[in-house]
C-alpha cells in the first residue's frame, strides 16, 4: 500500500472584514492519505502564514459529497452540483474550504485503489 498525495486548488472562505492577501483567490491545498499511518483517515494541509494540517475520516469526506455530514471539529457538505465545502473548527476559529467535488471524488477513488487487495487466481 502506498501513500496517496494530491494537490488541489481550493478557496479558503473567511468572514474577516478585509480578506488577507493569502485568502484571495484559489490556493494550493494538499490532500494526503497514508494507509500505513491510519487507513480510515485523510489529511488536508492548508497553506498560509501558519500552515495547518487537518485529519478527517475518509468515510465522512465521502458522505459529505452527497449530504451534509459532520463529526467533531469537521463538517462537510455539497454546495451546488459541482462544489463541496469542508469546514474545520478549532480554538483559533473556523476555516471554511471550498473544493470542486470532482477533485475530492478523484482523490477518494485513488485512496480506495491504494488499499484494494489484489485478486489471487
Short mmCIF file of C-alpha atoms in Angstrom, two decimals:
data_model
loop_
_atom_site.label_atom_id
_atom_site.label_comp_id
_atom_site.label_asym_id
_atom_site.label_seq_id
_atom_site.Cartn_x
_atom_site.Cartn_y
_atom_site.Cartn_z
CA UNK A 1 0.00 0.00 0.00
CA UNK A 2 1.31 3.39 -0.92
CA UNK A 3 0.72 6.95 0.19
CA UNK A 4 -1.70 8.95 -1.97
CA UNK A 5 -0.95 12.64 -2.25
CA UNK A 6 -2.85 15.05 -4.44
CA UNK A 7 -2.54 18.79 -4.84
CA UNK A 8 -5.83 20.59 -5.26
CA UNK A 9 -6.96 24.14 -5.86
CA UNK A 10 -9.42 25.40 -3.27
CA UNK A 11 -10.88 28.64 -1.98
CA UNK A 12 -10.49 29.47 1.68
CA UNK A 13 -13.53 31.44 2.74
CA UNK A 14 -13.10 33.98 5.51
CA UNK A 15 -15.50 36.20 7.43
CA UNK A 16 -12.86 38.87 8.05
CA UNK A 17 -13.81 42.45 7.11
CA UNK A 18 -10.82 42.66 4.79
CA UNK A 19 -9.56 39.35 3.48
CA UNK A 20 -5.87 38.70 3.86
CA UNK A 21 -3.91 38.54 0.61
CA UNK A 22 -3.30 34.81 1.14
CA UNK A 23 -7.09 34.24 1.20
CA UNK A 24 -7.80 35.92 -2.13
CA UNK A 25 -8.47 33.53 -4.98
CA UNK A 26 -7.67 29.85 -5.15
CA UNK A 27 -4.84 28.38 -3.10
CA UNK A 28 -2.97 25.10 -3.33
CA UNK A 29 -4.08 22.52 -0.78
CA UNK A 30 -2.52 19.08 -0.26
CA UNK A 31 -4.78 16.06 0.19
CA UNK A 32 -2.94 13.08 1.70
CA UNK A 33 -3.81 9.50 2.56
CA UNK A 34 -1.36 7.13 4.24
CA UNK A 35 -2.89 3.67 4.75
CA UNK A 36 0.06 2.59 6.89
CA UNK A 37 -0.41 5.52 9.29
CA UNK A 38 -4.22 5.31 9.51
CA UNK A 39 -6.33 3.55 6.87
CA UNK A 40 -9.53 5.41 7.85
CA UNK A 41 -8.15 8.95 7.81
CA UNK A 42 -7.33 11.52 5.15
CA UNK A 43 -5.38 14.70 5.81
CA UNK A 44 -5.77 18.17 4.39
CA UNK A 45 -2.82 20.58 4.52
CA UNK A 46 -3.93 24.21 4.33
CA UNK A 47 -1.44 26.91 3.32
CA UNK A 48 -0.92 30.24 4.99
CA UNK A 49 1.37 32.08 7.33
CA UNK A 50 0.73 29.29 9.86
CA UNK A 51 0.18 26.12 7.80
CA UNK A 52 -2.37 23.76 9.28
CA UNK A 53 -2.95 20.04 8.85
CA UNK A 54 -6.41 18.65 9.48
CA UNK A 55 -7.38 15.00 9.76
CA UNK A 56 -10.83 13.69 8.93
CA UNK A 57 -12.48 10.37 8.33
CA UNK A 58 -12.37 9.17 4.73
CA UNK A 59 -15.99 8.00 5.16
CA UNK A 60 -17.02 11.45 6.40
CA UNK A 61 -15.46 13.10 3.36
CA UNK A 62 -17.26 10.73 1.00
CA UNK A 63 -20.61 11.11 2.77
CA UNK A 64 -20.28 14.89 2.78
CA UNK A 65 -20.01 14.99 -1.00
CA UNK A 66 -23.64 13.83 -1.20
CA UNK A 67 -25.32 15.07 2.00
CA UNK A 68 -24.31 17.27 4.95
CA UNK A 69 -22.15 15.31 7.39
CA UNK A 70 -20.10 16.17 10.42
CA UNK A 71 -18.04 14.73 13.22
CA UNK A 72 -16.33 16.65 15.99
CA UNK A 73 -14.44 19.62 14.58
CA UNK A 74 -15.12 18.83 10.90
CA UNK A 75 -18.20 19.33 8.72
CA UNK A 76 -18.56 18.51 5.01
CA UNK A 77 -21.46 19.28 2.69
CA UNK A 78 -22.25 19.63 -1.01
CA UNK A 79 -22.50 23.17 -2.36
CA UNK A 80 -24.49 23.12 -5.56
CA UNK A 81 -23.76 20.50 -8.18
CA UNK A 82 -20.01 20.94 -8.59
CA UNK A 83 -18.59 22.11 -5.28
CA UNK A 84 -18.20 20.86 -1.73
CA UNK A 85 -17.43 22.69 1.50
CA UNK A 86 -15.14 21.35 4.23
CA UNK A 87 -15.35 23.29 7.49
CA UNK A 88 -12.70 22.92 10.19
CA UNK A 89 -13.30 24.24 13.74
CA UNK A 90 -10.51 25.00 16.22
CA UNK A 91 -9.84 27.21 19.21
CA UNK A 92 -8.46 29.82 16.79
CA UNK A 93 -11.66 29.96 14.72
CA UNK A 94 -13.17 28.31 11.69
CA UNK A 95 -11.58 27.53 8.33
CA UNK A 96 -14.06 27.02 5.51
CA UNK A 97 -12.56 25.48 2.38
CA UNK A 98 -14.42 25.19 -0.92
CA UNK A 99 -13.35 22.40 -3.30
CA UNK A 100 -14.56 21.15 -6.64
CA UNK A 101 -16.43 17.92 -5.97
CA UNK A 102 -14.68 16.11 -8.83
CA UNK A 103 -11.30 16.83 -7.21
CA UNK A 104 -12.33 15.26 -3.91
CA UNK A 105 -14.02 12.32 -5.70
CA UNK A 106 -10.86 11.63 -7.73
CA UNK A 107 -8.77 11.73 -4.56
CA UNK A 108 -11.13 9.30 -2.79
CA UNK A 109 -11.04 6.89 -5.75
CA UNK A 110 -7.24 6.93 -5.59
CA UNK A 111 -7.31 6.16 -1.84
CA UNK A 112 -9.59 3.17 -2.40
CA UNK A 113 -7.39 1.93 -5.24
CA UNK A 114 -4.34 2.21 -2.97
CA UNK A 115 -5.92 -0.10 -0.41
CA UNK A 116 -7.54 -2.56 -2.81
CA UNK A 117 -6.48 -6.13 -2.16
CA UNK A 118 -5.10 -7.93 -5.22
CA UNK A 119 -7.25 -10.73 -6.53
CA UNK A 120 -5.46 -14.09 -6.40
CA UNK A 121 -6.21 -16.56 -9.18
#
